[in-house]
Amino acid sequence: MSDELRCGPKTVRRWLHRFNLMGLGGLEDLGGQGRKRRISEAERSQIIGLSESLHWGA
């Protein structure tokens, strides 16, 4: 099954366990996974605004 899903057997077991506990709802994305941002939302907005105001390659 893990070959068909292109993931590891441990991931398949985790999904099956969540499905057995919660049904289809257990297969939804849990969110909050991965590394947390190192900059604030305000800093991110400033960086995006600055990059949009620059004329790259001009």
Steps between C-alpha positions, in 0.01 A plus 500: 500500500780744582645451151167590340467808721866593451571535869658298777334213685509701824291773335245244378472353850447848646223575246333164564511558875345847461235361263411222745464752783322785319372369166545716191553808716821344628651524154471878484813713524586561864678827431766646723759258367849610408731772619351819636573831328811681612366845410181674600206557267584873495861428395376261233265765362782755491725261308226422249423870454868582448549219249193614304628859489839403356549461127695176480719470191410849372 
